[in-house]
């Protein structure tokens, strides 16, 4: 809240900002840190405003414009008067399109009327689920490195995030023994993300089988974030754990249109799963956002039911760029840059440079003027790493890679 001020007897303003923080703010908010990825982009913008030529590779925003047929559908909806409230769970046409997509692409059967909730972005779906299903005394296991917002969402809901650090020297593989070491009698769910942000790993069939068996053995829910499911390389296949035997009744599938359809600014996501859970999450949704934007939902229908060729065009560009980053940074002494399997991030291993994650990111920003995210923003398993996005133009990416090579070549 803005600083409140009052004039003292000597005419000087007395600032009560600290009292406001101590007295009025909830502890759960005081203890929460801002998003590290957004902080990196904010810092890059600040430096640019000071006249410094910074290349920002910290975000996760595709550098493509939303396809024309999707934009046209939203425009037609607005011009046709669809500028009002709509059904809180989402317009029926979009929920049906989502259910059809889940059946065809993922092998998941859901009831579009009761088992699908449309939200303003996938982040909102995850946050609302945390508010509905997590409370003090509840643990949620998070496989790390993990997207920066998972843990704060769990903690804002009053729960405890159990950090399950995966081994970078084993390609961040998921093993049953590791999961067993972290489960407690308070554990209610495990949160997974494949293709993974930040590592680019795609969970294999055997790993998903192990996760499913573990969840059933301990009677856990699985929250699966599948926002990057269509961004795959080298023949890697995405599998949805909800399609595995005995998993549909205990799995919430989170997804959205931001990444695959270049619709980050539209804020359109969803969660699908058992109606008993979706209807409770919908309570939080109805009391917080009412509904996702009406005309954006019309665009969502067009995205899911229209021409999908655009995705292949984006994939071709991202595939080219991941090789550019892999080849360019992999040749730098002290860096290891695995060829990612999915998504559009490179999780660069800089442990042999002698820098920790924060120091390496700082060197790249101060000396190379390239903004990247320190790996520890994604959990301690990311120590010594930095994440950079290759969802940007080839020329910009080539320049960023060359700057990094030049700077680290001097260290």
PDB file of C-alpha atoms in Angstrom, residues 241-391:
ATOM      1  CA  UNK A 241      -0.421 -38.933 -16.339  1.00  0.00           C
ATOM      2  CA  UNK A 242      -4.208 -38.571 -16.007  1.00  0.00           C
ATOM      3  CA  UNK A 243      -4.530 -41.117 -18.841  1.00  0.00           C
ATOM      4  CA  UNK A 244      -2.688 -43.779 -16.828  1.00  0.00           C
ATOM      5  CA  UNK A 245      -4.711 -46.514 -15.067  1.00  0.00           C
ATOM      6  CA  UNK A 246      -6.238 -45.345 -11.810  1.00  0.00           C
ATOM      7  CA  UNK A 247      -5.016 -41.763 -12.231  1.00  0.00           C
ATOM      8  CA  UNK A 248      -7.966 -39.855 -13.721  1.00  0.00           C
ATOM      9  CA  UNK A 249      -9.725 -39.693 -10.356  1.00  0.00           C
ATOM     10  CA  UNK A 250      -6.692 -38.239  -8.581  1.00  0.00           C
ATOM     11  CA  UNK A 251      -5.191 -35.912 -11.211  1.00  0.00           C
ATOM     12  CA  UNK A 252      -5.682 -32.245 -12.006  1.00  0.00           C
ATOM     13  CA  UNK A 253      -4.403 -31.299 -15.465  1.00  0.00           C
ATOM     14  CA  UNK A 254      -3.395 -27.647 -15.887  1.00  0.00           C
ATOM     15  CA  UNK A 255      -2.884 -26.116 -19.297  1.00  0.00           C
ATOM     16  CA  UNK A 256      -3.491 -22.993 -21.333  1.00  0.00           C
ATOM     17  CA  UNK A 257      -3.104 -21.322 -24.687  1.00  0.00           C
ATOM     18  CA  UNK A 258      -0.268 -18.912 -23.893  1.00  0.00           C
ATOM     19  CA  UNK A 259       2.703 -20.853 -25.213  1.00  0.00           C
ATOM     20  CA  UNK A 260       1.474 -23.076 -28.062  1.00  0.00           C
ATOM     21  CA  UNK A 261      -0.669 -20.347 -29.630  1.00  0.00           C
ATOM     22  CA  UNK A 262       1.419 -17.258 -28.762  1.00  0.00           C
ATOM     23  CA  UNK A 263      -1.392 -15.929 -26.570  1.00  0.00           C
ATOM     24  CA  UNK A 264       0.437 -14.903 -23.393  1.00  0.00           C
ATOM     25  CA  UNK A 265      -1.313 -11.542 -23.198  1.00  0.00           C
ATOM     26  CA  UNK A 266      -4.771 -13.049 -23.659  1.00  0.00           C
ATOM     27  CA  UNK A 267      -4.611 -14.726 -20.229  1.00  0.00           C
ATOM     28  CA  UNK A 268      -6.473 -17.907 -21.065  1.00  0.00           C
ATOM     29  CA  UNK A 269      -5.882 -21.177 -19.240  1.00  0.00           C
ATOM     30  CA  UNK A 270      -7.771 -24.047 -17.703  1.00  0.00           C
ATOM     31  CA  UNK A 271      -7.783 -26.893 -15.231  1.00  0.00           C
ATOM     32  CA  UNK A 272      -9.507 -30.205 -15.921  1.00  0.00           C
ATOM     33  CA  UNK A 273     -10.186 -33.166 -13.683  1.00  0.00           C
ATOM     34  CA  UNK A 274     -12.732 -34.868 -11.430  1.00  0.00           C
ATOM     35  CA  UNK A 275     -15.867 -32.719 -11.010  1.00  0.00           C
ATOM     36  CA  UNK A 276     -15.673 -33.066  -7.218  1.00  0.00           C
ATOM     37  CA  UNK A 277     -12.437 -31.064  -7.279  1.00  0.00           C
ATOM     38  CA  UNK A 278     -13.182 -28.755 -10.197  1.00  0.00           C
ATOM     39  CA  UNK A 279     -16.426 -27.550  -8.646  1.00  0.00           C
ATOM     40  CA  UNK A 280     -14.635 -26.598  -5.422  1.00  0.00           C
ATOM     41  CA  UNK A 281     -11.889 -24.776  -7.316  1.00  0.00           C
ATOM     42  CA  UNK A 282     -14.670 -23.004  -9.216  1.00  0.00           C
ATOM     43  CA  UNK A 283     -15.830 -21.460  -5.928  1.00  0.00           C
ATOM     44  CA  UNK A 284     -12.479 -19.701  -5.538  1.00  0.00           C
ATOM     45  CA  UNK A 285     -12.615 -18.706  -9.197  1.00  0.00           C
ATOM     46  CA  UNK A 286     -16.101 -17.209  -8.928  1.00  0.00           C
ATOM     47  CA  UNK A 287     -15.211 -15.159  -5.845  1.00  0.00           C
ATOM     48  CA  UNK A 288     -11.920 -13.857  -7.266  1.00  0.00           C
ATOM     49  CA  UNK A 289     -12.115 -13.255 -11.022  1.00  0.00           C
ATOM     50  CA  UNK A 290     -15.760 -14.080 -11.909  1.00  0.00           C
ATOM     51  CA  UNK A 291     -14.800 -15.288 -15.396  1.00  0.00           C
ATOM     52  CA  UNK A 292     -12.050 -15.208 -17.974  1.00  0.00           C
ATOM     53  CA  UNK A 293     -12.439 -12.414 -20.536  1.00  0.00           C
ATOM     54  CA  UNK A 294     -15.439 -13.146 -22.734  1.00  0.00           C
ATOM     55  CA  UNK A 295     -14.049 -12.298 -26.167  1.00  0.00           C
ATOM     56  CA  UNK A 296     -10.700 -13.925 -25.344  1.00  0.00           C
ATOM     57  CA  UNK A 297     -12.614 -17.159 -24.855  1.00  0.00           C
ATOM     58  CA  UNK A 298     -13.997 -16.847 -28.388  1.00  0.00           C
ATOM     59  CA  UNK A 299     -10.389 -16.670 -29.543  1.00  0.00           C
ATOM     60  CA  UNK A 300      -9.659 -19.757 -27.474  1.00  0.00           C
ATOM     61  CA  UNK A 301     -12.317 -21.733 -29.324  1.00  0.00           C
ATOM     62  CA  UNK A 302     -10.756 -20.704 -32.634  1.00  0.00           C
ATOM     63  CA  UNK A 303      -7.307 -21.697 -31.382  1.00  0.00           C
ATOM     64  CA  UNK A 304      -8.310 -25.198 -30.329  1.00  0.00           C
ATOM     65  CA  UNK A 305     -10.627 -25.973 -33.245  1.00  0.00           C
ATOM     66  CA  UNK A 306      -8.889 -24.119 -36.089  1.00  0.00           C
ATOM     67  CA  UNK A 307      -5.785 -24.617 -38.202  1.00  0.00           C
ATOM     68  CA  UNK A 308      -2.871 -25.952 -36.122  1.00  0.00           C
ATOM     69  CA  UNK A 309      -0.152 -25.440 -38.765  1.00  0.00           C
ATOM     70  CA  UNK A 310       1.117 -22.338 -36.976  1.00  0.00           C
ATOM     71  CA  UNK A 311       2.444 -24.490 -34.124  1.00  0.00           C
ATOM     72  CA  UNK A 312       4.727 -26.344 -36.508  1.00  0.00           C
ATOM     73  CA  UNK A 313       6.070 -23.069 -37.862  1.00  0.00           C
ATOM     74  CA  UNK A 314       6.938 -21.870 -34.359  1.00  0.00           C
ATOM     75  CA  UNK A 315       8.514 -25.217 -33.523  1.00  0.00           C
ATOM     76  CA  UNK A 316      10.770 -25.017 -36.559  1.00  0.00           C
ATOM     77  CA  UNK A 317      12.039 -21.615 -35.418  1.00  0.00           C
ATOM     78  CA  UNK A 318      12.544 -22.731 -31.817  1.00  0.00           C
ATOM     79  CA  UNK A 319      14.311 -25.892 -32.942  1.00  0.00           C
ATOM     80  CA  UNK A 320      16.742 -23.795 -34.952  1.00  0.00           C
ATOM     81  CA  UNK A 321      17.311 -21.484 -32.007  1.00  0.00           C
ATOM     82  CA  UNK A 322      17.886 -24.250 -29.461  1.00  0.00           C
ATOM     83  CA  UNK A 323      20.675 -25.545 -31.700  1.00  0.00           C
ATOM     84  CA  UNK A 324      22.063 -22.018 -31.958  1.00  0.00           C
ATOM     85  CA  UNK A 325      22.234 -21.761 -28.161  1.00  0.00           C
ATOM     86  CA  UNK A 326      23.461 -25.334 -27.683  1.00  0.00           C
ATOM     87  CA  UNK A 327      26.254 -24.972 -30.228  1.00  0.00           C
ATOM     88  CA  UNK A 328      27.224 -21.437 -29.238  1.00  0.00           C
ATOM     89  CA  UNK A 329      27.311 -21.819 -25.463  1.00  0.00           C
ATOM     90  CA  UNK A 330      28.366 -25.450 -25.378  1.00  0.00           C
ATOM     91  CA  UNK A 331      31.705 -24.375 -26.847  1.00  0.00           C
ATOM     92  CA  UNK A 332      32.402 -21.945 -23.977  1.00  0.00           C
ATOM     93  CA  UNK A 333      34.872 -23.219 -21.397  1.00  0.00           C
ATOM     94  CA  UNK A 334      33.093 -23.933 -18.132  1.00  0.00           C
ATOM     95  CA  UNK A 335      29.601 -24.117 -19.631  1.00  0.00           C
ATOM     96  CA  UNK A 336      27.538 -27.180 -20.431  1.00  0.00           C
ATOM     97  CA  UNK A 337      24.399 -26.610 -22.477  1.00  0.00           C
ATOM     98  CA  UNK A 338      22.287 -29.757 -22.962  1.00  0.00           C
ATOM     99  CA  UNK A 339      20.119 -29.946 -26.069  1.00  0.00           C
ATOM    100  CA  UNK A 340      16.678 -29.501 -24.539  1.00  0.00           C
ATOM    101  CA  UNK A 341      13.846 -31.947 -25.213  1.00  0.00           C
ATOM    102  CA  UNK A 342      10.919 -29.556 -24.901  1.00  0.00           C
ATOM    103  CA  UNK A 343       9.775 -25.979 -24.114  1.00  0.00           C
ATOM    104  CA  UNK A 344      11.915 -23.003 -25.175  1.00  0.00           C
ATOM    105  CA  UNK A 345      14.462 -22.564 -22.414  1.00  0.00           C
ATOM    106  CA  UNK A 346      18.107 -23.542 -22.112  1.00  0.00           C
ATOM    107  CA  UNK A 347      19.181 -24.450 -18.583  1.00  0.00           C
ATOM    108  CA  UNK A 348      22.880 -23.774 -18.854  1.00  0.00           C
ATOM    109  CA  UNK A 349      25.207 -25.519 -16.397  1.00  0.00           C
ATOM    110  CA  UNK A 350      27.916 -23.102 -15.327  1.00  0.00           C
ATOM    111  CA  UNK A 351      29.216 -24.907 -12.258  1.00  0.00           C
ATOM    112  CA  UNK A 352      32.673 -25.288 -13.793  1.00  0.00           C
ATOM    113  CA  UNK A 353      33.007 -21.514 -14.217  1.00  0.00           C
ATOM    114  CA  UNK A 354      33.498 -21.198 -10.465  1.00  0.00           C
ATOM    115  CA  UNK A 355      30.453 -18.937 -10.139  1.00  0.00           C
ATOM    116  CA  UNK A 356      27.315 -19.817  -8.258  1.00  0.00           C
ATOM    117  CA  UNK A 357      23.994 -19.189 -10.006  1.00  0.00           C
ATOM    118  CA  UNK A 358      23.463 -15.670  -8.673  1.00  0.00           C
ATOM    119  CA  UNK A 359      27.018 -14.595  -9.422  1.00  0.00           C
ATOM    120  CA  UNK A 360      26.920 -16.025 -12.940  1.00  0.00           C
ATOM    121  CA  UNK A 361      23.651 -14.252 -13.730  1.00  0.00           C
ATOM    122  CA  UNK A 362      25.092 -11.039 -12.304  1.00  0.00           C
ATOM    123  CA  UNK A 363      28.242 -11.279 -14.433  1.00  0.00           C
ATOM    124  CA  UNK A 364      26.184 -11.828 -17.568  1.00  0.00           C
ATOM    125  CA  UNK A 365      23.965  -8.842 -16.800  1.00  0.00           C
ATOM    126  CA  UNK A 366      26.711  -6.416 -15.723  1.00  0.00           C
ATOM    127  CA  UNK A 367      29.381  -7.340 -18.246  1.00  0.00           C
ATOM    128  CA  UNK A 368      27.583  -8.974 -21.184  1.00  0.00           C
ATOM    129  CA  UNK A 369      24.372  -6.973 -20.757  1.00  0.00           C
ATOM    130  CA  UNK A 370      22.358 -10.179 -21.152  1.00  0.00           C
ATOM    131  CA  UNK A 371      19.566 -10.786 -18.635  1.00  0.00           C
ATOM    132  CA  UNK A 372      19.115 -14.417 -17.579  1.00  0.00           C
ATOM    133  CA  UNK A 373      17.500 -16.047 -14.549  1.00  0.00           C
ATOM    134  CA  UNK A 374      19.731 -17.615 -11.864  1.00  0.00           C
ATOM    135  CA  UNK A 375      19.031 -21.317 -11.507  1.00  0.00           C
ATOM    136  CA  UNK A 376      18.390 -21.065  -7.776  1.00  0.00           C
ATOM    137  CA  UNK A 377      15.195 -19.142  -8.563  1.00  0.00           C
ATOM    138  CA  UNK A 378      13.864 -22.586  -9.509  1.00  0.00           C
ATOM    139  CA  UNK A 379      15.077 -24.320  -6.349  1.00  0.00           C
ATOM    140  CA  UNK A 380      18.412 -25.349  -4.876  1.00  0.00           C
ATOM    141  CA  UNK A 381      18.704 -28.089  -7.512  1.00  0.00           C
ATOM    142  CA  UNK A 382      19.365 -25.251  -9.956  1.00  0.00           C
ATOM    143  CA  UNK A 383      22.531 -24.061  -8.218  1.00  0.00           C
ATOM    144  CA  UNK A 384      25.297 -23.237 -10.666  1.00  0.00           C
ATOM    145  CA  UNK A 385      22.865 -22.925 -13.571  1.00  0.00           C
ATOM    146  CA  UNK A 386      21.160 -20.065 -15.398  1.00  0.00           C
ATOM    147  CA  UNK A 387      18.022 -20.192 -17.493  1.00  0.00           C
ATOM    148  CA  UNK A 388      17.697 -18.304 -20.729  1.00  0.00           C
ATOM    149  CA  UNK A 389      14.779 -18.197 -23.117  1.00  0.00           C
ATOM    150  CA  UNK A 390      15.315 -18.755 -26.825  1.00  0.00           C
ATOM    151  CA  UNK A 391      11.802 -17.540 -27.652  1.00  0.00           C
TER     152      UNK A 391
END
